PDB file of N, CA and C in Angstrom:
ATOM      1  N   UNK L  15      40.845   5.819  38.731  1.00 44.00           N
ATOM      2  CA  UNK L  15      41.711   5.522  39.551  1.00 44.00           C
ATOM      3  C   UNK L  15      42.378   7.162  40.168  1.00 44.00           C
ATOM      4  N   UNK L  16      43.349   6.663  41.500  1.00 47.00           N
ATOM      5  CA  UNK L  16      43.096   7.551  42.214  1.00 47.00           C
ATOM      6  C   UNK L  16      44.694   7.787  42.232  1.00 47.00           C
ATOM      7  N   UNK L  17      45.166   8.844  41.536  1.00 49.00           N
ATOM      8  CA  UNK L  17      46.384   9.054  41.596  1.00 49.00           C
ATOM      9  C   UNK L  17      47.203   8.963  42.753  1.00 49.00           C
ATOM     10  N   UNK L  18      46.605   9.711  43.920  1.00 53.00           N
ATOM     11  CA  UNK L  18      47.325   9.547  45.390  1.00 53.00           C
ATOM     12  C   UNK L  18      47.870   8.824  45.680  1.00 53.00           C
ATOM     13  N   UNK L  19      47.467   7.151  45.625  1.00 67.00           N
ATOM     14  CA  UNK L  19      47.636   6.291  46.312  1.00 67.00           C
ATOM     15  C   UNK L  19      48.670   5.533  45.491  1.00 67.00           C
ATOM     16  N   UNK L  20      49.369   5.150  45.462  1.00 78.00           N
ATOM     17  CA  UNK L  20      50.327   4.204  44.562  1.00 78.00           C
ATOM     18  C   UNK L  20      49.859   3.794  43.161  1.00 78.00           C
ATOM     19  N   UNK L  21      50.288   4.283  41.906  1.00 85.00           N
ATOM     20  CA  UNK L  21      49.689   4.182  40.961  1.00 85.00           C
ATOM     21  C   UNK L  21      50.889   3.127  40.767  1.00 85.00           C
ATOM     22  N   UNK L  22      50.096   2.403  39.540  1.00 87.00           N
ATOM     23  CA  UNK L  22      50.430   1.031  38.938  1.00 87.00           C
ATOM     24  C   UNK L  22      51.420   1.426  37.831  1.00 87.00           C
ATOM     25  N   UNK L  23      52.876   0.752  37.644  1.00 88.00           N
ATOM     26  CA  UNK L  23      53.688   0.620  36.883  1.00 88.00           C
ATOM     27  C   UNK L  23      53.483   1.375  35.496  1.00 88.00           C
ATOM     28  N   UNK L  24      52.096   0.994  34.628  1.00 90.00           N
ATOM     29  CA  UNK L  24      51.738   1.623  33.118  1.00 90.00           C
ATOM     30  C   UNK L  24      51.796   2.879  33.546  1.00 90.00           C
ATOM     31  N   UNK L  25      50.780   3.475  34.736  1.00 91.00           N
ATOM     32  CA  UNK L  25      50.653   4.681  34.975  1.00 91.00           C
ATOM     33  C   UNK L  25      51.510   5.391  34.947  1.00 91.00           C
ATOM     34  N   UNK L  26      52.669   5.234  35.756  1.00 90.00           N
ATOM     35  CA  UNK L  26      54.194   5.476  36.362  1.00 90.00           C
ATOM     36  C   UNK L  26      54.927   5.839  34.984  1.00 90.00           C
ATOM     37  N   UNK L  27      54.670   4.806  33.758  1.00 88.00           N
ATOM     38  CA  UNK L  27      55.380   4.941  32.638  1.00 88.00           C
ATOM     39  C   UNK L  27      55.225   5.840  32.000  1.00 88.00           C
ATOM     40  N   UNK L  28      53.362   5.945  31.597  1.00 91.00           N
ATOM     41  CA  UNK L  28      52.773   7.070  31.046  1.00 91.00           C
ATOM     42  C   UNK L  28      53.172   8.201  30.929  1.00 91.00           C
ATOM     43  N   UNK L  29      53.410   8.752  32.637  1.00 93.00           N
ATOM     44  CA  UNK L  29      53.580   9.775  33.382  1.00 93.00           C
ATOM     45  C   UNK L  29      55.088  10.319  32.956  1.00 93.00           C
ATOM     46  N   UNK L  30      56.197   9.551  32.414  1.00 89.00           N
ATOM     47  CA  UNK L  30      57.894   9.721  32.296  1.00 89.00           C
ATOM     48  C   UNK L  30      57.657  10.104  31.360  1.00 89.00           C
ATOM     49  N   UNK L  31      56.588   8.987  30.407  1.00 89.00           N
ATOM     50  CA  UNK L  31      56.973   9.448  28.776  1.00 89.00           C
ATOM     51  C   UNK L  31      56.244  10.738  28.257  1.00 89.00           C
ATOM     52  N   UNK L  32      55.218  11.276  28.933  1.00 92.00           N
ATOM     53  CA  UNK L  32      54.489  12.396  28.705  1.00 92.00           C
ATOM     54  C   UNK L  32      55.292  13.850  28.281  1.00 92.00           C
ATOM     55  N   UNK L  33      55.291  14.370  27.188  1.00 92.00           N
ATOM     56  CA  UNK L  33      56.486  15.298  27.183  1.00 92.00           C
ATOM     57  C   UNK L  33      55.806  16.742  28.073  1.00 92.00           C
ATOM     58  N   UNK L  34      54.713  16.757  28.324  1.00 93.00           N
ATOM     59  CA  UNK L  34      53.954  17.778  29.281  1.00 93.00           C
ATOM     60  C   UNK L  34      54.306  17.605  30.219  1.00 93.00           C
ATOM     61  N   UNK L  35      54.829  16.662  30.999  1.00 94.00           N
ATOM     62  CA  UNK L  35      55.428  16.371  31.892  1.00 94.00           C
ATOM     63  C   UNK L  35      56.989  16.946  32.393  1.00 94.00           C
ATOM     64  N   UNK L  36      57.428  17.521  31.282  1.00 94.00           N
ATOM     65  CA  UNK L  36      58.820  17.858  31.008  1.00 94.00           C
ATOM     66  C   UNK L  36      58.827  19.071  30.966  1.00 94.00           C
ATOM     67  N   UNK L  37      59.294  19.663  31.527  1.00 94.00           N
ATOM     68  CA  UNK L  37      59.631  21.427  31.081  1.00 94.00           C
ATOM     69  C   UNK L  37      61.168  21.413  30.329  1.00 94.00           C
ATOM     70  N   UNK L  38      61.033  22.261  29.415  1.00 93.00           N
ATOM     71  CA  UNK L  38      62.240  21.877  28.071  1.00 93.00           C
ATOM     72  C   UNK L  38      63.012  20.607  27.910  1.00 93.00           C
ATOM     73  N   UNK L  39      62.126  19.503  28.018  1.00 87.00           N
ATOM     74  CA  UNK L  39      62.627  18.297  27.738  1.00 87.00           C
ATOM     75  C   UNK L  39      63.707  17.722  29.101  1.00 87.00           C
ATOM     76  N   UNK L  40      63.681  18.571  30.185  1.00 90.00           N
ATOM     77  CA  UNK L  40      64.642  18.318  31.007  1.00 90.00           C
ATOM     78  C   UNK L  40      64.535  18.234  32.334  1.00 90.00           C
ATOM     79  N   UNK L  41      63.117  18.723  32.791  1.00 93.00           N
ATOM     80  CA  UNK L  41      62.919  19.537  34.096  1.00 93.00           C
ATOM     81  C   UNK L  41      61.702  18.559  34.061  1.00 93.00           C
ATOM     82  N   UNK L  42      61.448  17.542  35.583  1.00 95.00           N
ATOM     83  CA  UNK L  42      60.327  16.635  35.569  1.00 95.00           C
ATOM     84  C   UNK L  42      59.231  17.816  36.599  1.00 95.00           C
ATOM     85  N   UNK L  43      58.288  17.687  35.856  1.00 96.00           N
ATOM     86  CA  UNK L  43      57.029  18.348  36.648  1.00 96.00           C
ATOM     87  C   UNK L  43      55.986  17.515  36.685  1.00 96.00           C
ATOM     88  N   UNK L  44      55.243  16.813  37.542  1.00 95.00           N
ATOM     89  CA  UNK L  44      54.159  16.732  37.423  1.00 95.00           C
ATOM     90  C   UNK L  44      53.314  16.171  38.873  1.00 95.00           C
ATOM     91  N   UNK L  45      52.556  16.999  39.143  1.00 94.00           N
ATOM     92  CA  UNK L  45      52.063  16.878  40.685  1.00 94.00           C
ATOM     93  C   UNK L  45      51.021  15.673  40.868  1.00 94.00           C
ATOM     94  N   UNK L  46      50.517  14.744  40.016  1.00 93.00           N
ATOM     95  CA  UNK L  46      50.014  13.887  39.843  1.00 93.00           C
ATOM     96  C   UNK L  46      51.076  13.206  40.946  1.00 93.00           C
ATOM     97  N   UNK L  47      52.331  13.015  40.390  1.00 91.00           N
ATOM     98  CA  UNK L  47      53.369  11.932  40.701  1.00 91.00           C
ATOM     99  C   UNK L  47      53.619  12.475  42.198  1.00 91.00           C
ATOM    100  N   UNK L  48      53.651  11.486  42.817  1.00 91.00           N
ATOM    101  CA  UNK L  48      53.981  12.050  44.530  1.00 91.00           C
ATOM    102  C   UNK L  48      55.327  11.506  45.016  1.00 91.00           C
ATOM    103  N   UNK L  49      56.352  10.639  43.806  1.00 90.00           N
ATOM    104  CA  UNK L  49      57.816   9.941  44.062  1.00 90.00           C
ATOM    105  C   UNK L  49      58.392  11.451  44.147  1.00 90.00           C
ATOM    106  N   UNK L  50      59.626  11.304  45.127  1.00 90.00           N
ATOM    107  CA  UNK L  50      60.495  12.373  45.525  1.00 90.00           C
ATOM    108  C   UNK L  50      61.300  12.908  44.225  1.00 90.00           C
ATOM    109  N   UNK L  51      62.265  11.158  43.513  1.00 91.00           N
ATOM    110  CA  UNK L  51      62.883  11.295  42.209  1.00 91.00           C
ATOM    111  C   UNK L  51      62.598   9.991  41.681  1.00 91.00           C
ATOM    112  N   UNK L  52      61.840  10.539  40.307  1.00 92.00           N
ATOM    113  CA  UNK L  52      61.381   9.623  39.432  1.00 92.00           C
ATOM    114  C   UNK L  52      62.615   9.379  38.523  1.00 92.00           C
ATOM    115  N   UNK L  53      62.375   8.472  37.468  1.00 90.00           N
ATOM    116  CA  UNK L  53      63.508   7.808  36.934  1.00 90.00           C
ATOM    117  C   UNK L  53      63.717   9.303  35.380  1.00 90.00           C
ATOM    118  N   UNK L  54      64.698   9.273  35.297  1.00 89.00           N
ATOM    119  CA  UNK L  54      64.935  10.457  34.208  1.00 89.00           C
ATOM    120  C   UNK L  54      64.368   9.631  32.931  1.00 89.00           C
ATOM    121  N   UNK L  55      63.844  10.319  31.548  1.00 85.00           N
ATOM    122  CA  UNK L  55      63.555   9.996  30.433  1.00 85.00           C
ATOM    123  C   UNK L  55      64.187   8.777  30.097  1.00 85.00           C
ATOM    124  N   UNK L  56      65.001   8.600  30.025  1.00 85.00           N
ATOM    125  CA  UNK L  56      66.366   7.517  29.742  1.00 85.00           C
ATOM    126  C   UNK L  56      66.420   7.130  31.093  1.00 85.00           C
ATOM    127  N   UNK L  57      65.955   5.933  31.585  1.00 85.00           N
ATOM    128  CA  UNK L  57      65.832   5.213  32.960  1.00 85.00           C
ATOM    129  C   UNK L  57      67.501   5.119  33.122  1.00 85.00           C
ATOM    130  N   UNK L  58      68.268   4.362  32.207  1.00 91.00           N
ATOM    131  CA  UNK L  58      69.940   4.179  32.380  1.00 91.00           C
ATOM    132  C   UNK L  58      70.299   5.410  32.995  1.00 91.00           C
ATOM    133  N   UNK L  59      70.151   6.619  32.760  1.00 91.00           N
ATOM    134  CA  UNK L  59      71.249   7.811  33.263  1.00 91.00           C
ATOM    135  C   UNK L  59      70.589   7.984  34.472  1.00 91.00           C
ATOM    136  N   UNK L  60      69.948   7.243  35.896  1.00 92.00           N
ATOM    137  CA  UNK L  60      69.618   7.587  36.931  1.00 92.00           C
ATOM    138  C   UNK L  60      68.027   7.939  37.265  1.00 92.00           C
ATOM    139  N   UNK L  61      68.346   9.118  38.049  1.00 92.00           N
ATOM    140  CA  UNK L  61      66.872   9.909  38.566  1.00 92.00           C
ATOM    141  C   UNK L  61      67.129  11.269  38.622  1.00 92.00           C
ATOM    142  N   UNK L  62      65.822  11.771  38.711  1.00 92.00           N
ATOM    143  CA  UNK L  62      65.842  13.177  38.552  1.00 92.00           C
ATOM    144  C   UNK L  62      64.834  13.676  39.376  1.00 92.00           C
ATOM    145  N   UNK L  63      64.328  15.050  39.584  1.00 93.00           N
ATOM    146  CA  UNK L  63      63.859  15.845  40.917  1.00 93.00           C
ATOM    147  C   UNK L  63      62.387  16.177  39.869  1.00 93.00           C
ATOM    148  N   UNK L  64      61.115  15.002  40.654  1.00 94.00           N
ATOM    149  CA  UNK L  64      60.144  16.028  40.579  1.00 94.00           C
ATOM    150  C   UNK L  64      59.558  17.274  41.020  1.00 94.00           C
ATOM    151  N   UNK L  65      59.936  18.458  40.137  1.00 95.00           N
ATOM    152  CA  UNK L  65      59.891  19.956  40.740  1.00 95.00           C
ATOM    153  C   UNK L  65      58.631  20.227  41.135  1.00 95.00           C
ATOM    154  N   UNK L  66      57.448  19.540  40.795  1.00 95.00           N
ATOM    155  CA  UNK L  66      55.907  19.846  41.355  1.00 95.00           C
ATOM    156  C   UNK L  66      55.917  19.354  42.707  1.00 95.00           C
ATOM    157  N   UNK L  67      56.789  18.403  42.905  1.00 94.00           N
ATOM    158  CA  UNK L  67      56.760  18.096  44.555  1.00 94.00           C
ATOM    159  C   UNK L  67      57.526  18.927  45.175  1.00 94.00           C
ATOM    160  N   UNK L  68      57.064  19.614  46.528  1.00 94.00           N
ATOM    161  CA  UNK L  68      57.849  20.500  47.462  1.00 94.00           C
ATOM    162  C   UNK L  68      58.962  19.785  48.492  1.00 94.00           C
ATOM    163  N   UNK L  69      58.474  18.271  48.563  1.00 95.00           N
ATOM    164  CA  UNK L  69      59.644  17.712  49.348  1.00 95.00           C
ATOM    165  C   UNK L  69      60.428  17.399  48.504  1.00 95.00           C
ATOM    166  N   UNK L  70      60.702  17.329  47.422  1.00 94.00           N
ATOM    167  CA  UNK L  70      61.261  16.523  46.270  1.00 94.00           C
ATOM    168  C   UNK L  70      62.490  18.221  46.161  1.00 94.00           C
ATOM    169  N   UNK L  71      61.916  18.972  46.035  1.00 93.00           N
ATOM    170  CA  UNK L  71      63.037  20.230  45.964  1.00 93.00           C
ATOM    171  C   UNK L  71      63.488  20.631  47.323  1.00 93.00           C
ATOM    172  N   UNK L  72      62.798  20.521  48.097  1.00 96.00           N
ATOM    173  CA  UNK L  72      63.563  20.173  49.448  1.00 96.00           C
ATOM    174  C   UNK L  72      64.615  19.472  49.598  1.00 96.00           C
ATOM    175  N   UNK L  73      64.187  18.342  49.074  1.00 94.00           N
ATOM    176  CA  UNK L  73      65.606  17.271  49.342  1.00 94.00           C
ATOM    177  C   UNK L  73      66.713  17.610  48.253  1.00 94.00           C
ATOM    178  N   UNK L  74      66.480  18.238  47.322  1.00 93.00           N
ATOM    179  CA  UNK L  74      67.419  18.421  46.360  1.00 93.00           C
ATOM    180  C   UNK L  74      68.478  19.671  47.331  1.00 93.00           C
ATOM    181  N   UNK L  75      68.032  20.552  47.269  1.00 95.00           N
ATOM    182  CA  UNK L  75      68.451  21.923  48.316  1.00 95.00           C
ATOM    183  C   UNK L  75      69.357  21.216  49.524  1.00 95.00           C
ATOM    184  N   UNK L  76      68.620  20.280  50.105  1.00 96.00           N
ATOM    185  CA  UNK L  76      69.325  20.169  51.450  1.00 96.00           C
ATOM    186  C   UNK L  76      71.425  19.094  50.618  1.00 96.00           C
ATOM    187  N   UNK L  77      70.764  18.082  49.894  1.00 94.00           N
ATOM    188  CA  UNK L  77      71.795  17.360  48.772  1.00 94.00           C
ATOM    189  C   UNK L  77      72.683  18.237  48.673  1.00 94.00           C
ATOM    190  N   UNK L  78      72.526  19.522  48.255  1.00 95.00           N
ATOM    191  CA  UNK L  78      73.356  20.470  47.504  1.00 95.00           C
ATOM    192  C   UNK L  78      74.313  21.335  48.746  1.00 95.00           C
ATOM    193  N   UNK L  79      73.539  21.615  49.665  1.00 97.00           N
ATOM    194  CA  UNK L  79      74.259  22.415  50.889  1.00 97.00           C
ATOM    195  C   UNK L  79      74.882  21.260  51.332  1.00 97.00           C
ATOM    196  N   UNK L  80      74.428  19.906  51.759  1.00 96.00           N
ATOM    197  CA  UNK L  80      75.789  19.093  51.925  1.00 96.00           C
ATOM    198  C   UNK L  80      76.934  18.778  51.472  1.00 96.00           C
ATOM    199  N   UNK L  81      76.738  18.751  50.145  1.00 96.00           N
ATOM    200  CA  UNK L  81      77.788  18.575  49.395  1.00 96.00           C
ATOM    201  C   UNK L  81      78.576  19.930  49.124  1.00 96.00           C
ATOM    202  N   UNK L  82      78.005  21.272  49.369  1.00 96.00           N
ATOM    203  CA  UNK L  82      78.814  22.035  49.280  1.00 96.00           C
ATOM    204  C   UNK L  82      79.815  22.403  50.830  1.00 96.00           C
ATOM    205  N   UNK L  83      79.092  21.661  52.089  1.00 96.00           N
ATOM    206  CA  UNK L  83      79.372  21.678  53.300  1.00 96.00           C
ATOM    207  C   UNK L  83      80.856  20.886  53.150  1.00 96.00           C
ATOM    208  N   UNK L  84      80.581  19.352  52.752  1.00 95.00           N
ATOM    209  CA  UNK L  84      81.504  18.277  52.780  1.00 95.00           C
ATOM    210  C   UNK L  84      82.867  19.125  51.792  1.00 95.00           C
ATOM    211  N   UNK L  85      82.100  19.537  50.724  1.00 93.00           N
ATOM    212  CA  UNK L  85      83.705  20.078  49.990  1.00 93.00           C
ATOM    213  C   UNK L  85      84.441  21.295  50.204  1.00 93.00           C
ATOM    214  N   UNK L  86      83.789  21.768  50.954  1.00 92.00           N
ATOM    215  CA  UNK L  86      84.209  22.751  51.647  1.00 92.00           C
ATOM    216  C   UNK L  86      85.142  22.235  52.987  1.00 92.00           C
ATOM    217  N   UNK L  87      84.741  21.442  53.566  1.00 88.00           N
ATOM    218  CA  UNK L  87      85.856  20.975  54.547  1.00 88.00           C
ATOM    219  C   UNK L  87      86.556  19.754  54.224  1.00 88.00           C
ATOM    220  N   UNK L  88      86.979  19.380  53.291  1.00 86.00           N
ATOM    221  CA  UNK L  88      87.869  18.467  52.378  1.00 86.00           C
ATOM    222  C   UNK L  88      88.968  19.225  51.828  1.00 86.00           C
ATOM    223  N   UNK L  89      89.032  20.535  51.556  1.00 71.00           N
ATOM    224  CA  UNK L  89      90.384  21.366  51.107  1.00 71.00           C
ATOM    225  C   UNK L  89      90.894  22.320  52.369  1.00 71.00           C
TER     226      UNK L  89
END
């Protein structure tokens, strides 16, 4: 199976449940997974950043900067 193309739901679930893809149990790191924001271990808690994907890390940094700028302008 080619993981660079859209993997099936079963593969995505295996990745999310694999403890080797979680650093300290909280940081998702899977170079095979191209999603920017995959679900957290407990899907009801939302999404996390795939720290193995540089685009995901860049998007997280931009989001944090935007929140800081907005927060400073609201005060």
